[in-house]
Each structure stands twice: as structure tokens, then as C-alpha cells.
Amino acid sequence: MYSNNTSGFGKSFYVANLMEIFERLAWYGFFAVSSIYMTTPKTQGGVGFSDIERGAIQGIIPFFLYLLPVLTGALGDRVGYRKMFITSFAIMAPSYFLLGQVKEFWPFFIVLSFVALGASCFKPVVVGTIAHSTNDSNRGLGFGIFYTMVNIGGFLGPLMAGAMRAISWDAVFMMSAAWVLLNFVPVLFFYKDPPSLQKIKGKSLKETINEAQSVLGNGRLALILFVSIVLLMCAGVEWLTYPQAFVAIALWLILNLVWNFFSKENATSWWQEKVKVSNPKFAIYLAILTGFWTVYNQLFYTVPLFIRDFVDTKDLVQFLSLFGQGAVDFFAFVDEEKISAAIVALFNDIKLNNAIEFETLRLEWVHLKVNVPTNELANLVTELRLIANNTDELNSTQVQNYTANLLAYRQVNPEYLINLDFAAIVILQICVSLLCQRFKSIYVLIAGLIVIASAFLFLIGAQNKMVGWVITIVILLIALGEMLTSPKSQEYVASIAPKEQAALYMGYYFVSMALGFLCAGFLSGWSYANLAIGMNKPELMWLLFVAIAGVTSIALWCFNIYSKNIAAEQVVAIRDNT
């Protein structure tokens, strides 16, 4: 099954790729609509979280999802991949279903944590299967196929999720659970552990931790980072304010400086050792790369909300109408019954002489997938007030007429627009990678960040004409930035890693992704709540992410100079010794 010849990969390679598609369909079916679901009012099927709560969930849960594979991967090496696959699916399937049933913050947080736990069991063993199923002659092709399967799942997942939420939000989560359940068929009937896995089953958790220390640092460094991140998470869930958290982190760092002064280089206990960074160059690189993942993940965290709340995609709806009403109903579905109910509710508020704040009303109705300008809402309220002076209720004809008028402001689902990112990657990634082959990785990384910063700058510049074609260009620019940066960021790690530790270094590459998700979630929640909605200045929010992308680009440039200086010093040292 795990042949060493170059003509094929073996059955389990294809089984693993099939399971990857199903798992990505489940994950992106939820992930692409997660921001919208979490901020949709309970009366409309969502959970009604604040943006701060949403940001905390989107920061903390993926952080652990991308850290845990360090341990679950080692566990998979010990107990076998097949058992880890089964465990993963047994955790994820009920968790996805329950995610649609819980409506309060902490139950939702806990259930999503189990989804992340299941996914963290799945990730390392599916990649491990691909690694064991390939050899030096076909590994590039094997991982290329695998990466394509990831993006096919990422492309189809949001499309299906959008169709499901036209039925109900519960259907979205049932669909994700169903995709995971389907994975039991290939894993139970067709998948077998790689024979080569037997060679490393004896590797202990302690050995894994010791290997980790050889790459990043010792236990003291881990403790400093752990406490700092926990304090930051406390601010994310509003147990502390951010100023309080930053003060606490500063005091913790000062305490460790003092602690380090009294510590020893070779102490018998880990807590008595001095702080040690095993590979400063690699650690700096991971820290800088966190900036890229922070800005890139706004595509999934912030852009969907921005499209819903601030972008008028009527121009795209008009374009879709060229393909028939069916295309409009699919990509810009509107529940007319809910629109009618909202009109009746507004009429009743007017009858009660309740104050109507037009911008607040607009932001309420965008959850119904209509983005009505405030001046049109003012006209509607005026007409309804005149009717309310003469009658106690609207008749069915009036409700139908107003509903039909509001359908002119229907909007394309944000998840379908975000899906352009996956479509672009599936179509263009190979071409982009071929074009970038002759350039140094670090320069391509910087170019990718500049492209993403340009996308956000374009948003700022088009603030007074925020329509569908503008956001389409922005999403495609972000996709181009990701196509430039993500593969090259991994390629750079592979180039600096010792050959005997290549897999270990690639594993710890995900630390930057974990930290990026953490920062992305917290910054998305805070900036959207305070800048975009609170101050009604979304351009300030995008300027924040432009600044992060710019600082990250400059940091990479300085890192490149630092790396060259280190390399030059090493050459001089070798020359002097000879």
C-alpha cells in the first residue's frame, strides 16, 4: 500500500485526501459564516454575541486548534493514525451538531472547544499519512494534490453553508456534522496505518517536549509566554480590561527579569534555569509572521461583517440577474416572510410612538439580507406614520407592496464573496508559485504583505462608494497576498531547518498561525465594536490593519538584513578557524 515506487501513492493516500475534503467541508461550512452567525440576533436564529465576545471566541479557540497538534501528533505516532482519525470524528460530529443548539456564550465556547480538539486530532495524522505515502521523488506532487483538496473543500464548504442557512441556521451545523459522519466510512473500511509508522511509535511525550525545547526554548520561556497569553485571553473575554492585562503582562515580564538574575545556567530544576531561546532566528521569524496571519484572517473574521453592515452589493445582484432569477435567489436569498414581519414590527413601534433611529434600524435589517439606505428608511417611516394615524394595522396588500420594495435592496451573502478567495487559490496558486520561483522567499513574503495592505488601503479610498465590485477587488487582492505569502513562509522554514529536524520545524511553524489567530480575533472584535460600529469609522479599523501589515513588512526586511549579517559572521568565523 505504501509503495516506494514513483508511479503511485497507495490507497491510503487517496483515502486521506477524501477525508480531508469532508473535514474541510465541515470546518469551512461553519467558519465562513461564523462571524455572521455569532452576531446575528437570537430572534433571527443566531446567538446574538457582541463583537468583543465574537472576537474572543475567534481568537482563543483557533489558537489552541493550531497549538494542540504538537501534542496530538505525538500521540498519533504512539497509538496509530487510524485510532486518532476515529477519535477525531467521534468528537467533531456531535460537537458540530450541538454547536447549533447552544445559544449562550460559555456553552458555545465549550462546544466549539471540542470541535477544535477533534480538528487538532485530525490535522497532524492526515498530514502524517500524506508524508508516509510519498517519497523524495513524488512528495512535491503528493502535497500539491493535498493542498488542492484543502482548497476544494474550502471552496465548496461556504457555498453549501450559504444554501443551508437559506433553510435555517440549524441546517448549517447539521450539514457540518453530516460531513464528519461521512468520514467514518473511509476510515473504518478503507484506511490502514502506514507500515513505516511502526518505526516511530516508541517516541514518548517527554521526548517530544525535549525536541520542542531544542527548537524554541526551555520551560522558563514557555512559562513566560503561557502566562502572558492567558492574561491577554482574560482581556479578550472581558475578565480584565486591555490596559489591566497589558500592565499585568509588563509586571510579569519585570518579575521574570529579576527571577532570571538569580537563576543558573545548568540548574537541576527547570524553574531555576535562566530563560533560554534555543533558536533566536527562528523565534524572531515566527513572531514576525504572526503579523501576516493577523491581517490575513480579517478576511474571515471582519470582512464578512463589513460586507453585511457597510457594503451595498446591489450591483452584483444586478449582474447575477443576467443568469436568471434562480442565480439571484441562490446567491442573494431573502426570506420574504421575515421582511414582512419586520415591516409589521416597525409599524407597531410607530403606533406606540417609539423613537426610530434610522442607522440602528438599518443595522438591524441587514441581518435580513437587505441593506436599505437611511434616507429610504426615513421615507418608509414617514409613510408608515401617516398610515398609523388612520388605521391600527397594515393590510396584507400594503405589507406585500412594502416587502416587494425592500427586495430591491437585497444583498449577496458575504460567505459567497469570501469564497472568491478559495476560488482564486484553486485556479491561480500554481501559476503564482511558478512565477515566484526565481525570487527569494523573504522578498515574496514582503510583497504579499504589501498586496494585503494595498487591499485595505483600497477599502479606505473607496469608503464613499462601497459597492460590490470594490469588495470583490479587495478579496481578490487579499487572495493574491495569501498566494504569495503562505507557501513562501513555509518554504522559508524548510530552507532554514536542519534536515534531521525538518518535520519538527514545520510543526512549529503553526505557532505563528496560532498567535496570528489569537491576535486576529481580539483585534477584530475590539476594532469592529469600537471603531467600525461605535465610532462609525470603519476606515480607522482598516487603517489599523494596514499599519500591522506595514510594520510586519518592515520587520521582515530588517530580519533579512539581520540574517545576512549572521551568515556573514559565520563565514568569517569559519575562515578564521581554517
PDB file of N, CA, C and O in Angstrom, residues 197-240:
ATOM      1  N   LEU A 197       4.986   3.784  10.047  1.00  0.00           N
ATOM      2  CA  LEU A 197       4.651   4.424  11.322  1.00  0.00           C
ATOM      3  C   LEU A 197       5.178   3.613  12.493  1.00  0.00           C
ATOM      4  O   LEU A 197       5.489   4.162  13.547  1.00  0.00           O
ATOM      5  N   GLN A 198       5.331   2.299  12.304  1.00  0.00           N
ATOM      6  CA  GLN A 198       5.796   1.440  13.394  1.00  0.00           C
ATOM      7  C   GLN A 198       7.171   1.862  13.896  1.00  0.00           C
ATOM      8  O   GLN A 198       7.497   1.658  15.063  1.00  0.00           O
ATOM      9  N   LYS A 199       7.954   2.476  13.046  1.00  0.00           N
ATOM     10  CA  LYS A 199       9.325   2.814  13.408  1.00  0.00           C
ATOM     11  C   LYS A 199       9.397   3.911  14.467  1.00  0.00           C
ATOM     12  O   LYS A 199      10.387   4.040  15.165  1.00  0.00           O
ATOM     13  N   ILE A 200       8.342   4.715  14.577  1.00  0.00           N
ATOM     14  CA  ILE A 200       8.427   5.849  15.500  1.00  0.00           C
ATOM     15  C   ILE A 200       7.352   5.793  16.574  1.00  0.00           C
ATOM     16  O   ILE A 200       7.121   6.749  17.284  1.00  0.00           O
ATOM     17  N   LYS A 201       6.700   4.621  16.731  1.00  0.00           N
ATOM     18  CA  LYS A 201       5.654   4.531  17.741  1.00  0.00           C
ATOM     19  C   LYS A 201       6.190   4.604  19.161  1.00  0.00           C
ATOM     20  O   LYS A 201       5.457   4.918  20.076  1.00  0.00           O
ATOM     21  N   GLY A 202       7.465   4.337  19.342  1.00  0.00           N
ATOM     22  CA  GLY A 202       8.014   4.346  20.683  1.00  0.00           C
ATOM     23  C   GLY A 202       8.365   5.723  21.213  1.00  0.00           C
ATOM     24  O   GLY A 202       8.807   5.869  22.338  1.00  0.00           O
ATOM     25  N   LYS A 203       8.186   6.754  20.447  1.00  0.00           N
ATOM     26  CA  LYS A 203       8.543   8.116  20.825  1.00  0.00           C
ATOM     27  C   LYS A 203       7.637   8.611  21.946  1.00  0.00           C
ATOM     28  O   LYS A 203       6.416   8.615  21.817  1.00  0.00           O
ATOM     29  N   SER A 204       8.214   9.020  23.067  1.00  0.00           N
ATOM     30  CA  SER A 204       7.425   9.429  24.222  1.00  0.00           C
ATOM     31  C   SER A 204       7.087  10.902  24.178  1.00  0.00           C
ATOM     32  O   SER A 204       7.696  11.681  23.441  1.00  0.00           O
ATOM     33  N   LEU A 205       6.097  11.272  25.016  1.00  0.00           N
ATOM     34  CA  LEU A 205       5.711  12.675  25.118  1.00  0.00           C
ATOM     35  C   LEU A 205       6.870  13.512  25.659  1.00  0.00           C
ATOM     36  O   LEU A 205       7.098  14.642  25.216  1.00  0.00           O
ATOM     37  N   LYS A 206       7.642  12.947  26.591  1.00  0.00           N
ATOM     38  CA  LYS A 206       8.786  13.670  27.147  1.00  0.00           C
ATOM     39  C   LYS A 206       9.815  13.958  26.071  1.00  0.00           C
ATOM     40  O   LYS A 206      10.394  15.058  26.011  1.00  0.00           O
ATOM     41  N   GLU A 207      10.048  12.981  25.191  1.00  0.00           N
ATOM     42  CA  GLU A 207      10.991  13.188  24.084  1.00  0.00           C
ATOM     43  C   GLU A 207      10.498  14.273  23.141  1.00  0.00           C
ATOM     44  O   GLU A 207      11.279  15.082  22.635  1.00  0.00           O
ATOM     45  N   THR A 208       9.180  14.297  22.909  1.00  0.00           N
ATOM     46  CA  THR A 208       8.594  15.333  22.047  1.00  0.00           C
ATOM     47  C   THR A 208       8.821  16.715  22.640  1.00  0.00           C
ATOM     48  O   THR A 208       9.174  17.668  21.933  1.00  0.00           O
ATOM     49  N   ILE A 209       8.612  16.834  23.962  1.00  0.00           N
ATOM     50  CA  ILE A 209       8.807  18.129  24.636  1.00  0.00           C
ATOM     51  C   ILE A 209      10.270  18.542  24.587  1.00  0.00           C
ATOM     52  O   ILE A 209      10.605  19.712  24.364  1.00  0.00           O
ATOM     53  N   ASN A 210      11.161  17.571  24.782  1.00  0.00           N
ATOM     54  CA  ASN A 210      12.594  17.887  24.719  1.00  0.00           C
ATOM     55  C   ASN A 210      12.997  18.362  23.325  1.00  0.00           C
ATOM     56  O   ASN A 210      13.811  19.272  23.176  1.00  0.00           O
ATOM     57  N   GLU A 211      12.410  17.720  22.290  1.00  0.00           N
ATOM     58  CA  GLU A 211      12.668  18.165  20.922  1.00  0.00           C
ATOM     59  C   GLU A 211      12.170  19.585  20.703  1.00  0.00           C
ATOM     60  O   GLU A 211      12.814  20.402  20.047  1.00  0.00           O
ATOM     61  N   ALA A 212      11.007  19.873  21.272  1.00  0.00           N
ATOM     62  CA  ALA A 212      10.438  21.224  21.136  1.00  0.00           C
ATOM     63  C   ALA A 212      11.366  22.254  21.744  1.00  0.00           C
ATOM     64  O   ALA A 212      11.567  23.350  21.190  1.00  0.00           O
ATOM     65  N   GLN A 213      11.945  21.931  22.883  1.00  0.00           N
ATOM     66  CA  GLN A 213      12.858  22.862  23.538  1.00  0.00           C
ATOM     67  C   GLN A 213      14.094  23.110  22.688  1.00  0.00           C
ATOM     68  O   GLN A 213      14.657  24.210  22.715  1.00  0.00           O
ATOM     69  N   SER A 214      14.491  22.115  21.919  1.00  0.00           N
ATOM     70  CA  SER A 214      15.674  22.305  21.072  1.00  0.00           C
ATOM     71  C   SER A 214      15.398  23.283  19.932  1.00  0.00           C
ATOM     72  O   SER A 214      16.319  23.842  19.353  1.00  0.00           O
ATOM     73  N   VAL A 215      14.122  23.504  19.618  1.00  0.00           N
ATOM     74  CA  VAL A 215      13.761  24.403  18.536  1.00  0.00           C
ATOM     75  C   VAL A 215      13.417  25.798  19.065  1.00  0.00           C
ATOM     76  O   VAL A 215      13.859  26.813  18.518  1.00  0.00           O
ATOM     77  N   LEU A 216      12.605  25.870  20.111  1.00  0.00           N
ATOM     78  CA  LEU A 216      12.105  27.162  20.575  1.00  0.00           C
ATOM     79  C   LEU A 216      12.816  27.662  21.832  1.00  0.00           C
ATOM     80  O   LEU A 216      13.394  28.739  21.839  1.00  0.00           O
ATOM     81  N   GLY A 217      12.749  26.903  22.904  1.00  0.00           N
ATOM     82  CA  GLY A 217      13.360  27.368  24.150  1.00  0.00           C
ATOM     83  C   GLY A 217      12.990  26.455  25.302  1.00  0.00           C
ATOM     84  O   GLY A 217      12.284  25.465  25.129  1.00  0.00           O
ATOM     85  N   ASN A 218      13.450  26.816  26.502  1.00  0.00           N
ATOM     86  CA  ASN A 218      13.237  25.939  27.649  1.00  0.00           C
ATOM     87  C   ASN A 218      11.910  26.221  28.354  1.00  0.00           C
ATOM     88  O   ASN A 218      11.104  27.051  27.920  1.00  0.00           O
ATOM     89  N   GLY A 219      11.695  25.519  29.486  1.00  0.00           N
ATOM     90  CA  GLY A 219      10.448  25.649  30.222  1.00  0.00           C
ATOM     91  C   GLY A 219      10.194  27.043  30.751  1.00  0.00           C
ATOM     92  O   GLY A 219       9.041  27.486  30.847  1.00  0.00           O
ATOM     93  N   ARG A 220      11.247  27.749  31.119  1.00  0.00           N
ATOM     94  CA  ARG A 220      11.086  29.123  31.611  1.00  0.00           C
ATOM     95  C   ARG A 220      10.493  30.034  30.538  1.00  0.00           C
ATOM     96  O   ARG A 220       9.610  30.849  30.798  1.00  0.00           O
ATOM     97  N   LEU A 221      10.988  29.883  29.302  1.00  0.00           N
ATOM     98  CA  LEU A 221      10.455  30.678  28.196  1.00  0.00           C
ATOM     99  C   LEU A 221       8.985  30.330  27.960  1.00  0.00           C
ATOM    100  O   LEU A 221       8.152  31.225  27.751  1.00  0.00           O
ATOM    101  N   ALA A 222       8.683  29.021  28.013  1.00  0.00           N
ATOM    102  CA  ALA A 222       7.293  28.586  27.813  1.00  0.00           C
ATOM    103  C   ALA A 222       6.380  29.173  28.878  1.00  0.00           C
ATOM    104  O   ALA A 222       5.252  29.582  28.588  1.00  0.00           O
ATOM    105  N   LEU A 223       6.861  29.222  30.133  1.00  0.00           N
ATOM    106  CA  LEU A 223       6.057  29.766  31.228  1.00  0.00           C
ATOM    107  C   LEU A 223       5.784  31.254  31.018  1.00  0.00           C
ATOM    108  O   LEU A 223       4.663  31.736  31.231  1.00  0.00           O
ATOM    109  N   ILE A 224       6.799  32.001  30.583  1.00  0.00           N
ATOM    110  CA  ILE A 224       6.627  33.438  30.332  1.00  0.00           C
ATOM    111  C   ILE A 224       5.553  33.657  29.270  1.00  0.00           C
ATOM    112  O   ILE A 224       4.642  34.478  29.445  1.00  0.00           O
ATOM    113  N   LEU A 225       5.655  32.911  28.182  1.00  0.00           N
ATOM    114  CA  LEU A 225       4.690  33.066  27.094  1.00  0.00           C
ATOM    115  C   LEU A 225       3.298  32.624  27.518  1.00  0.00           C
ATOM    116  O   LEU A 225       2.298  33.283  27.200  1.00  0.00           O
ATOM    117  N   PHE A 226       3.217  31.521  28.256  1.00  0.00           N
ATOM    118  CA  PHE A 226       1.925  30.976  28.669  1.00  0.00           C
ATOM    119  C   PHE A 226       1.153  31.968  29.535  1.00  0.00           C
ATOM    120  O   PHE A 226      -0.021  32.262  29.274  1.00  0.00           O
ATOM    121  N   VAL A 227       1.804  32.496  30.554  1.00  0.00           N
ATOM    122  CA  VAL A 227       1.128  33.436  31.462  1.00  0.00           C
ATOM    123  C   VAL A 227       0.734  34.716  30.714  1.00  0.00           C
ATOM    124  O   VAL A 227      -0.366  35.245  30.907  1.00  0.00           O
ATOM    125  N   SER A 228       1.608  35.201  29.845  1.00  0.00           N
ATOM    126  CA  SER A 228       1.308  36.420  29.074  1.00  0.00           C
ATOM    127  C   SER A 228       0.089  36.210  28.191  1.00  0.00           C
ATOM    128  O   SER A 228      -0.792  37.082  28.111  1.00  0.00           O
ATOM    129  N   ILE A 229       0.022  35.045  27.534  1.00  0.00           N
ATOM    130  CA  ILE A 229      -1.108  34.766  26.643  1.00  0.00           C
ATOM    131  C   ILE A 229      -2.401  34.591  27.444  1.00  0.00           C
ATOM    132  O   ILE A 229      -3.463  35.065  27.028  1.00  0.00           O
ATOM    133  N   VAL A 230      -2.313  33.943  28.616  1.00  0.00           N
ATOM    134  CA  VAL A 230      -3.501  33.779  29.461  1.00  0.00           C
ATOM    135  C   VAL A 230      -4.034  35.142  29.911  1.00  0.00           C
ATOM    136  O   VAL A 230      -5.252  35.378  29.902  1.00  0.00           O
ATOM    137  N   LEU A 231      -3.147  36.048  30.278  1.00  0.00           N
ATOM    138  CA  LEU A 231      -3.580  37.393  30.669  1.00  0.00           C
ATOM    139  C   LEU A 231      -4.251  38.118  29.505  1.00  0.00           C
ATOM    140  O   LEU A 231      -5.257  38.818  29.681  1.00  0.00           O
ATOM    141  N   LEU A 232      -3.704  37.924  28.303  1.00  0.00           N
ATOM    142  CA  LEU A 232      -4.315  38.535  27.121  1.00  0.00           C
ATOM    143  C   LEU A 232      -5.690  37.929  26.859  1.00  0.00           C
ATOM    144  O   LEU A 232      -6.643  38.641  26.498  1.00  0.00           O
ATOM    145  N   MET A 233      -5.829  36.622  27.063  1.00  0.00           N
ATOM    146  CA  MET A 233      -7.124  35.970  26.884  1.00  0.00           C
ATOM    147  C   MET A 233      -8.143  36.468  27.907  1.00  0.00           C
ATOM    148  O   MET A 233      -9.336  36.599  27.595  1.00  0.00           O
ATOM    149  N   CYS A 234      -7.688  36.742  29.116  1.00  0.00           N
ATOM    150  CA  CYS A 234      -8.589  37.274  30.149  1.00  0.00           C
ATOM    151  C   CYS A 234      -9.180  38.616  29.711  1.00  0.00           C
ATOM    152  O   CYS A 234     -10.347  38.912  29.996  1.00  0.00           O
ATOM    153  N   ALA A 235      -8.377  39.405  29.020  1.00  0.00           N
ATOM    154  CA  ALA A 235      -8.894  40.666  28.477  1.00  0.00           C
ATOM    155  C   ALA A 235      -9.870  40.394  27.342  1.00  0.00           C
ATOM    156  O   ALA A 235     -10.892  41.082  27.206  1.00  0.00           O
ATOM    157  N   GLY A 236      -9.581  39.362  26.536  1.00  0.00           N
ATOM    158  CA  GLY A 236     -10.452  39.029  25.412  1.00  0.00           C
ATOM    159  C   GLY A 236     -11.843  38.631  25.847  1.00  0.00           C
ATOM    160  O   GLY A 236     -12.829  38.939  25.165  1.00  0.00           O
ATOM    161  N   VAL A 237     -11.955  37.917  26.986  1.00  0.00           N
ATOM    162  CA  VAL A 237     -13.277  37.501  27.487  1.00  0.00           C
ATOM    163  C   VAL A 237     -13.814  38.485  28.522  1.00  0.00           C
ATOM    164  O   VAL A 237     -14.789  38.199  29.213  1.00  0.00           O
ATOM    165  N   GLU A 238     -13.154  39.634  28.634  1.00  0.00           N
ATOM    166  CA  GLU A 238     -13.605  40.757  29.467  1.00  0.00           C
ATOM    167  C   GLU A 238     -13.560  40.469  30.960  1.00  0.00           C
ATOM    168  O   GLU A 238     -14.325  41.036  31.741  1.00  0.00           O
ATOM    169  N   TRP A 239     -12.649  39.569  31.383  1.00  0.00           N
ATOM    170  CA  TRP A 239     -12.384  39.429  32.802  1.00  0.00           C
ATOM    171  C   TRP A 239     -11.465  40.551  33.283  1.00  0.00           C
ATOM    172  O   TRP A 239     -11.482  40.903  34.451  1.00  0.00           O
ATOM    173  N   LEU A 240     -10.651  41.045  32.367  1.00  0.00           N
ATOM    174  CA  LEU A 240      -9.798  42.204  32.611  1.00  0.00           C
ATOM    175  C   LEU A 240     -10.014  43.187  31.462  1.00  0.00           C
ATOM    176  O   LEU A 240     -10.448  42.785  30.381  1.00  0.00           O
TER     177      LEU A 240
END
